[in-house]
Tab-separated table of N, CA, C and O in Angstrom:
chain	number	residue	atom	x	y	z
A	1	MET	N	-44.131	92.048	-0.333
A	1	MET	CA	-42.902	92.565	0.230
A	1	MET	C	-43.188	93.721	1.174
A	1	MET	O	-42.280	94.231	1.810
A	2	GLY	N	-44.422	94.154	1.226
A	2	GLY	CA	-44.787	95.216	2.145
A	2	GLY	C	-44.476	96.615	1.637
A	2	GLY	O	-44.559	97.571	2.400
A	3	ASN	N	-44.081	96.753	0.378
A	3	ASN	CA	-43.747	98.073	-0.151
A	3	ASN	C	-44.969	98.885	-0.543
A	3	ASN	O	-44.882	100.091	-0.708
A	4	ALA	N	-46.083	98.213	-0.712
A	4	ALA	CA	-47.331	98.884	-1.079
A	4	ALA	C	-48.486	98.086	-0.512
A	4	ALA	O	-48.348	96.901	-0.202
A	5	ALA	N	-49.595	98.733	-0.351
A	5	ALA	CA	-50.780	98.039	0.153
A	5	ALA	C	-51.156	96.908	-0.800
A	5	ALA	O	-51.074	97.050	-2.015
A	6	GLY	N	-51.576	95.793	-0.228
A	6	GLY	CA	-51.958	94.651	-1.041
A	6	GLY	C	-53.386	94.762	-1.527
A	6	GLY	O	-54.170	95.577	-1.045
A	7	ASP	N	-53.714	93.936	-2.484
A	7	ASP	CA	-55.072	93.878	-3.015
A	7	ASP	C	-55.936	93.147	-1.992
A	7	ASP	O	-55.636	92.007	-1.624
A	8	PRO	N	-57.004	93.767	-1.508
A	8	PRO	CA	-57.842	93.144	-0.484
A	8	PRO	C	-58.426	91.798	-0.909
A	8	PRO	O	-58.734	90.966	-0.052
A	9	ARG	N	-58.538	91.558	-2.205
A	9	ARG	CA	-59.057	90.267	-2.674
A	9	ARG	C	-58.169	89.111	-2.246
A	9	ARG	O	-58.618	87.973	-2.171
A	10	TYR	N	-56.913	89.392	-1.985
A	10	TYR	CA	-55.967	88.338	-1.648
A	10	TYR	C	-55.600	88.315	-0.163
A	10	TYR	O	-54.678	87.601	0.237
A	11	ALA	N	-56.293	89.054	0.649
A	11	ALA	CA	-55.960	89.158	2.078
A	11	ALA	C	-55.988	87.802	2.769
A	11	ALA	O	-55.095	87.478	3.569
A	12	THR	N	-56.986	86.988	2.495
A	12	THR	CA	-57.079	85.669	3.132
A	12	THR	C	-55.914	84.785	2.720
A	12	THR	O	-55.283	84.134	3.561
A	13	LEU	N	-55.605	84.772	1.435
A	13	LEU	CA	-54.487	83.983	0.943
A	13	LEU	C	-53.166	84.490	1.513
A	13	LEU	O	-52.316	83.700	1.945
A	14	GLU	N	-52.983	85.792	1.563
A	14	GLU	CA	-51.760	86.377	2.140
A	14	GLU	C	-51.599	85.961	3.601
A	14	GLU	O	-50.498	85.646	4.054
A	15	ALA	N	-52.686	85.956	4.348
A	15	ALA	CA	-52.630	85.564	5.761
A	15	ALA	C	-52.221	84.100	5.905
A	15	ALA	O	-51.422	83.756	6.784
A	16	ARG	N	-52.759	83.254	5.035
A	16	ARG	CA	-52.378	81.833	5.084
A	16	ARG	C	-50.904	81.651	4.776
A	16	ARG	O	-50.202	80.885	5.436
A	17	LEU	N	-50.405	82.336	3.762
A	17	LEU	CA	-48.996	82.222	3.397
A	17	LEU	C	-48.079	82.806	4.466
A	17	LEU	O	-46.993	82.290	4.721
A	18	ALA	N	-48.522	83.873	5.099
A	18	ALA	CA	-47.713	84.508	6.148
A	18	ALA	C	-47.516	83.590	7.346
A	18	ALA	O	-46.535	83.732	8.082
A	19	SER	N	-48.406	82.631	7.528
A	19	SER	CA	-48.274	81.709	8.657
A	19	SER	C	-47.227	80.630	8.392
A	19	SER	O	-46.945	79.811	9.254
A	20	LEU	N	-46.633	80.637	7.187
A	20	LEU	CA	-45.601	79.687	6.769
A	20	LEU	C	-46.040	78.236	6.977
A	20	LEU	O	-45.434	77.480	7.730
A	21	PRO	N	-47.110	77.832	6.287
A	21	PRO	CA	-47.554	76.440	6.419
A	21	PRO	C	-46.477	75.484	5.919
A	21	PRO	O	-45.690	75.823	5.031
A	22	LYS	N	-46.415	74.310	6.508
A	22	LYS	CA	-45.450	73.303	6.075
A	22	LYS	C	-45.795	72.830	4.668
A	22	LYS	O	-46.958	72.744	4.292
A	23	ILE	N	-44.783	72.515	3.894
A	23	ILE	CA	-44.947	72.043	2.523
A	23	ILE	C	-44.840	70.530	2.548
A	23	ILE	O	-43.839	69.981	3.015
A	24	ASN	N	-45.883	69.848	2.067
A	24	ASN	CA	-45.900	68.391	2.220
A	24	ASN	C	-45.714	67.625	0.911
A	24	ASN	O	-45.953	66.431	0.859
A	25	VAL	N	-45.265	68.286	-0.126
A	25	VAL	CA	-44.997	67.587	-1.386
A	25	VAL	C	-43.496	67.320	-1.505
A	25	VAL	O	-42.681	68.048	-0.931
A	26	PRO	N	-43.108	66.283	-2.215
A	26	PRO	CA	-41.677	66.016	-2.400
A	26	PRO	C	-40.981	67.226	-3.025
A	26	PRO	O	-41.499	67.839	-3.955
A	27	THR	N	-39.821	67.566	-2.480
A	27	THR	CA	-39.116	68.774	-2.909
A	27	THR	C	-37.621	68.525	-2.992
A	27	THR	O	-37.040	67.913	-2.101
A	28	ILE	N	-37.013	69.024	-4.051
A	28	ILE	CA	-35.554	69.077	-4.146
A	28	ILE	C	-35.194	70.537	-4.412
A	28	ILE	O	-35.606	71.108	-5.417
A	29	VAL	N	-34.454	71.133	-3.510
A	29	VAL	CA	-33.992	72.510	-3.663
A	29	VAL	C	-32.618	72.453	-4.330
A	29	VAL	O	-31.743	71.696	-3.907
A	30	ILE	N	-32.443	73.243	-5.367
A	30	ILE	CA	-31.198	73.232	-6.136
A	30	ILE	C	-30.543	74.603	-6.063
A	30	ILE	O	-31.199	75.630	-6.260
A	31	HIS	N	-29.251	74.601	-5.759
A	31	HIS	CA	-28.467	75.835	-5.732
A	31	HIS	C	-27.159	75.605	-6.469
A	31	HIS	O	-26.610	74.504	-6.436
A	32	GLY	N	-26.656	76.647	-7.080
A	32	GLY	CA	-25.292	76.639	-7.576
A	32	GLY	C	-24.382	77.130	-6.457
A	32	GLY	O	-24.718	78.083	-5.745
A	33	SER	N	-23.249	76.490	-6.280
A	33	SER	CA	-22.358	76.843	-5.167
A	33	SER	C	-21.768	78.243	-5.295
A	33	SER	O	-21.363	78.833	-4.297
A	34	VAL	N	-21.727	78.776	-6.517
A	34	VAL	CA	-21.151	80.109	-6.722
A	34	VAL	C	-22.201	81.091	-7.243
A	34	VAL	O	-21.892	82.000	-8.012
A	35	ASP	N	-23.421	80.925	-6.794
A	35	ASP	CA	-24.523	81.810	-7.182
A	35	ASP	C	-24.450	83.077	-6.337
A	35	ASP	O	-24.669	83.045	-5.139
A	36	ASP	N	-24.153	84.200	-6.980
A	36	ASP	CA	-24.070	85.476	-6.257
A	36	ASP	C	-25.423	86.182	-6.168
A	36	ASP	O	-25.556	87.159	-5.443
A	37	VAL	N	-26.426	85.699	-6.908
A	37	VAL	CA	-27.758	86.302	-6.872
A	37	VAL	C	-28.565	85.710	-5.720
A	37	VAL	O	-29.201	86.425	-4.947
A	38	ASN	N	-28.565	84.396	-5.609
A	38	ASN	CA	-29.285	83.686	-4.553
A	38	ASN	C	-28.319	82.682	-3.925
A	38	ASN	O	-28.340	81.493	-4.258
A	39	PRO	N	-27.459	83.136	-3.021
A	39	PRO	CA	-26.418	82.274	-2.458
A	39	PRO	C	-27.000	81.030	-1.788
A	39	PRO	O	-28.063	81.088	-1.171
A	40	PRO	N	-26.309	79.903	-1.908
A	40	PRO	CA	-26.829	78.656	-1.346
A	40	PRO	C	-27.003	78.704	0.172
A	40	PRO	O	-27.824	77.976	0.721
A	41	GLN	N	-26.292	79.572	0.841
A	41	GLN	CA	-26.424	79.677	2.293
A	41	GLN	C	-27.841	80.077	2.704
A	41	GLN	O	-28.276	79.785	3.818
A	42	LYS	N	-28.563	80.713	1.795
A	42	LYS	CA	-29.919	81.171	2.118
A	42	LYS	C	-30.887	80.031	2.384
A	42	LYS	O	-31.902	80.229	3.039
A	43	SER	N	-30.617	78.836	1.863
A	43	SER	CA	-31.547	77.725	2.075
A	43	SER	C	-31.082	76.754	3.153
A	43	SER	O	-31.758	75.754	3.415
A	44	GLU	N	-29.962	77.042	3.792
A	44	GLU	CA	-29.505	76.161	4.865
A	44	GLU	C	-30.547	76.156	5.989
A	44	GLU	O	-31.062	77.193	6.381
A	45	GLY	N	-30.892	74.983	6.459
A	45	GLY	CA	-31.843	74.863	7.548
A	45	GLY	C	-33.300	74.971	7.138
A	45	GLY	O	-34.190	74.979	7.979
A	46	HIS	N	-33.576	75.050	5.858
A	46	HIS	CA	-34.959	75.192	5.408
A	46	HIS	C	-35.754	73.896	5.461
A	46	HIS	O	-36.960	73.904	5.231
A	47	SER	N	-35.110	72.794	5.770
A	47	SER	CA	-35.852	71.527	5.840
A	47	SER	C	-36.973	71.598	6.866
A	47	SER	O	-37.967	70.877	6.755
A	48	LYS	N	-36.875	72.503	7.821
A	48	LYS	CA	-37.914	72.640	8.853
A	48	LYS	C	-39.249	73.106	8.263
A	48	LYS	O	-40.281	72.985	8.906
A	49	TYR	N	-39.243	73.619	7.045
A	49	TYR	CA	-40.472	74.084	6.406
A	49	TYR	C	-41.187	72.981	5.625
A	49	TYR	O	-42.211	73.235	5.015
A	50	PHE	N	-40.631	71.787	5.619
A	50	PHE	CA	-41.159	70.694	4.809
A	50	PHE	C	-41.508	69.501	5.674
A	50	PHE	O	-40.778	69.151	6.597
A	51	THR	N	-42.630	68.882	5.369
A	51	THR	CA	-42.997	67.629	6.036
A	51	THR	C	-42.905	66.471	5.056
A	51	THR	O	-42.837	65.325	5.472
A	52	GLY	N	-42.931	66.774	3.769
A	52	GLY	CA	-42.759	65.750	2.746
A	52	GLY	C	-41.279	65.500	2.516
A	52	GLY	O	-40.420	66.147	3.121
A	53	PRO	N	-40.960	64.543	1.653
A	53	PRO	CA	-39.554	64.274	1.343
A	53	PRO	C	-38.854	65.552	0.863
A	53	PRO	O	-39.392	66.288	0.043
A	54	TYR	N	-37.666	65.795	1.391
A	54	TYR	CA	-36.942	67.038	1.104
A	54	TYR	C	-35.465	66.737	0.911
A	54	TYR	O	-34.865	65.991	1.687
A	55	GLN	N	-34.901	67.303	-0.132
A	55	GLN	CA	-33.454	67.259	-0.345
A	55	GLN	C	-32.982	68.643	-0.752
A	55	GLN	O	-33.704	69.393	-1.401
A	56	ARG	N	-31.762	68.938	-0.390
A	56	ARG	CA	-31.109	70.180	-0.798
A	56	ARG	C	-29.844	69.783	-1.543
A	56	ARG	O	-29.002	69.082	-0.996
A	57	ARG	N	-29.731	70.210	-2.793
A	57	ARG	CA	-28.556	69.874	-3.600
A	57	ARG	C	-27.847	71.159	-4.004
A	57	ARG	O	-28.464	72.076	-4.542
A	58	VAL	N	-26.552	71.180	-3.749
A	58	VAL	CA	-25.722	72.318	-4.147
A	58	VAL	C	-24.764	71.808	-5.219
A	58	VAL	O	-23.959	70.921	-4.962
A	59	PHE	N	-24.876	72.368	-6.409
A	59	PHE	CA	-24.039	71.956	-7.527
A	59	PHE	C	-22.740	72.759	-7.499
A	59	PHE	O	-22.761	73.994	-7.559
A	60	GLU	N	-21.623	72.060	-7.438
A	60	GLU	CA	-20.308	72.696	-7.369
A	60	GLU	C	-19.987	73.443	-8.667
A	60	GLU	O	-20.317	72.985	-9.759
A	61	ASN	N	-19.341	74.587	-8.516
A	61	ASN	CA	-18.892	75.410	-9.648
A	61	ASN	C	-20.029	75.812	-10.585
A	61	ASN	O	-19.830	75.950	-11.790
A	62	VAL	N	-21.218	75.978	-10.023
A	62	VAL	CA	-22.394	76.392	-10.791
A	62	VAL	C	-22.890	77.693	-10.191
A	62	VAL	O	-22.879	77.874	-8.970
A	63	GLY	N	-23.320	78.600	-11.063
A	63	GLY	CA	-23.817	79.893	-10.617
A	63	GLY	C	-25.332	79.920	-10.487
A	63	GLY	O	-25.938	79.010	-9.929
A	64	HIS	N	-25.949	80.952	-11.051
A	64	HIS	CA	-27.373	81.219	-10.863
A	64	HIS	C	-28.290	80.441	-11.815
A	64	HIS	O	-29.498	80.460	-11.645
A	65	ASN	N	-27.743	79.724	-12.786
A	65	ASN	CA	-28.576	79.046	-13.774
A	65	ASN	C	-28.222	77.560	-13.872
A	65	ASN	O	-27.679	77.104	-14.882
A	66	PRO	N	-28.536	76.778	-12.833
A	66	PRO	CA	-28.171	75.356	-12.851
A	66	PRO	C	-28.660	74.572	-14.066
A	66	PRO	O	-27.911	73.734	-14.570
A	67	PRO	N	-29.883	74.811	-14.600
A	67	PRO	CA	-30.289	74.015	-15.763
A	67	PRO	C	-29.356	74.195	-16.966
A	67	PRO	O	-29.128	73.258	-17.715
A	68	GLN	N	-28.813	75.386	-17.121
A	68	GLN	CA	-27.924	75.646	-18.257
A	68	GLN	C	-26.481	75.274	-17.930
A	68	GLN	O	-25.761	74.749	-18.768
A	69	GLU	N	-26.060	75.544	-16.696
A	69	GLU	CA	-24.657	75.348	-16.330
A	69	GLU	C	-24.329	73.902	-15.961
A	69	GLU	O	-23.172	73.494	-16.046
A	70	SER	N	-25.325	73.170	-15.502
A	70	SER	CA	-25.111	71.771	-15.125
A	70	SER	C	-26.342	70.950	-15.513
A	70	SER	O	-27.057	70.437	-14.645
A	71	PRO	N	-26.606	70.837	-16.814
A	71	PRO	CA	-27.842	70.207	-17.256
A	71	PRO	C	-28.007	68.752	-16.812
A	71	PRO	O	-29.113	68.319	-16.497
A	72	LYS	N	-26.921	68.011	-16.769
A	72	LYS	CA	-27.032	66.599	-16.369
A	72	LYS	C	-27.459	66.482	-14.908
A	72	LYS	O	-28.387	65.737	-14.585
A	73	ALA	N	-26.815	67.207	-14.019
A	73	ALA	CA	-27.176	67.147	-12.599
A	73	ALA	C	-28.589	67.673	-12.371
A	73	ALA	O	-29.343	67.139	-11.556
A	74	PHE	N	-28.953	68.713	-13.121
A	74	PHE	CA	-30.296	69.260	-12.993
A	74	PHE	C	-31.338	68.229	-13.447
A	74	PHE	O	-32.334	67.989	-12.765
A	75	ALA	N	-31.102	67.610	-14.591
A	75	ALA	CA	-32.037	66.598	-15.103
A	75	ALA	C	-32.141	65.419	-14.143
A	75	ALA	O	-33.237	64.887	-13.919
A	76	GLU	N	-31.024	65.018	-13.554
A	76	GLU	CA	-31.053	63.928	-12.574
A	76	GLU	C	-31.921	64.297	-11.372
A	76	GLU	O	-32.675	63.471	-10.867
A	77	ALA	N	-31.829	65.539	-10.925
A	77	ALA	CA	-32.659	65.978	-9.808
A	77	ALA	C	-34.142	65.928	-10.173
A	77	ALA	O	-34.972	65.477	-9.383
A	78	VAL	N	-34.469	66.378	-11.374
A	78	VAL	CA	-35.874	66.341	-11.817
A	78	VAL	C	-36.360	64.902	-11.897
A	78	VAL	O	-37.463	64.579	-11.416
A	79	LEU	N	-35.560	64.035	-12.471
A	79	LEU	CA	-35.962	62.631	-12.582
A	79	LEU	C	-36.085	61.978	-11.213
A	79	LEU	O	-37.014	61.194	-10.967
A	80	ASP	N	-35.183	62.302	-10.293
A	80	ASP	CA	-35.277	61.762	-8.934
A	80	ASP	C	-36.563	62.225	-8.259
A	80	ASP	O	-37.215	61.459	-7.555
A	81	LEU	N	-36.924	63.461	-8.494
A	81	LEU	CA	-38.159	63.992	-7.916
A	81	LEU	C	-39.378	63.301	-8.515
A	81	LEU	O	-40.341	62.999	-7.804
A	82	CYS	N	-39.332	63.004	-9.802
A	82	CYS	CA	-40.458	62.344	-10.468
A	82	CYS	C	-40.661	60.912	-9.963
A	82	CYS	O	-41.764	60.364	-10.061
A	83	LYS	N	-39.620	60.304	-9.430
A	83	LYS	CA	-39.708	58.925	-8.909
A	83	LYS	C	-40.486	58.863	-7.590
A	83	LYS	O	-40.875	57.799	-7.172
A	84	ARG	N	-40.689	59.995	-6.958
A	84	ARG	CA	-41.325	60.005	-5.624
A	84	ARG	C	-42.815	59.966	-5.715
A	84	ARG	O	-43.490	60.439	-6.466
């Protein structure tokens, strides 16, 4: 986050991550539509960071804890991802 000097052992890895390499594994991003901690708007347009299969799912009337608040939809997303 830049709040303190990083550990020099990780400088090479930090540089690679800072270049924002494309993610090529199948991905499903899950958001709750009423999440006030990590609002779903934050992931809009993020498909540009992925070269592998990518889906973005926003669960209606769900907050910050989709696995607990919408377990069926969450499990379906996990199973759909496992099929890839």
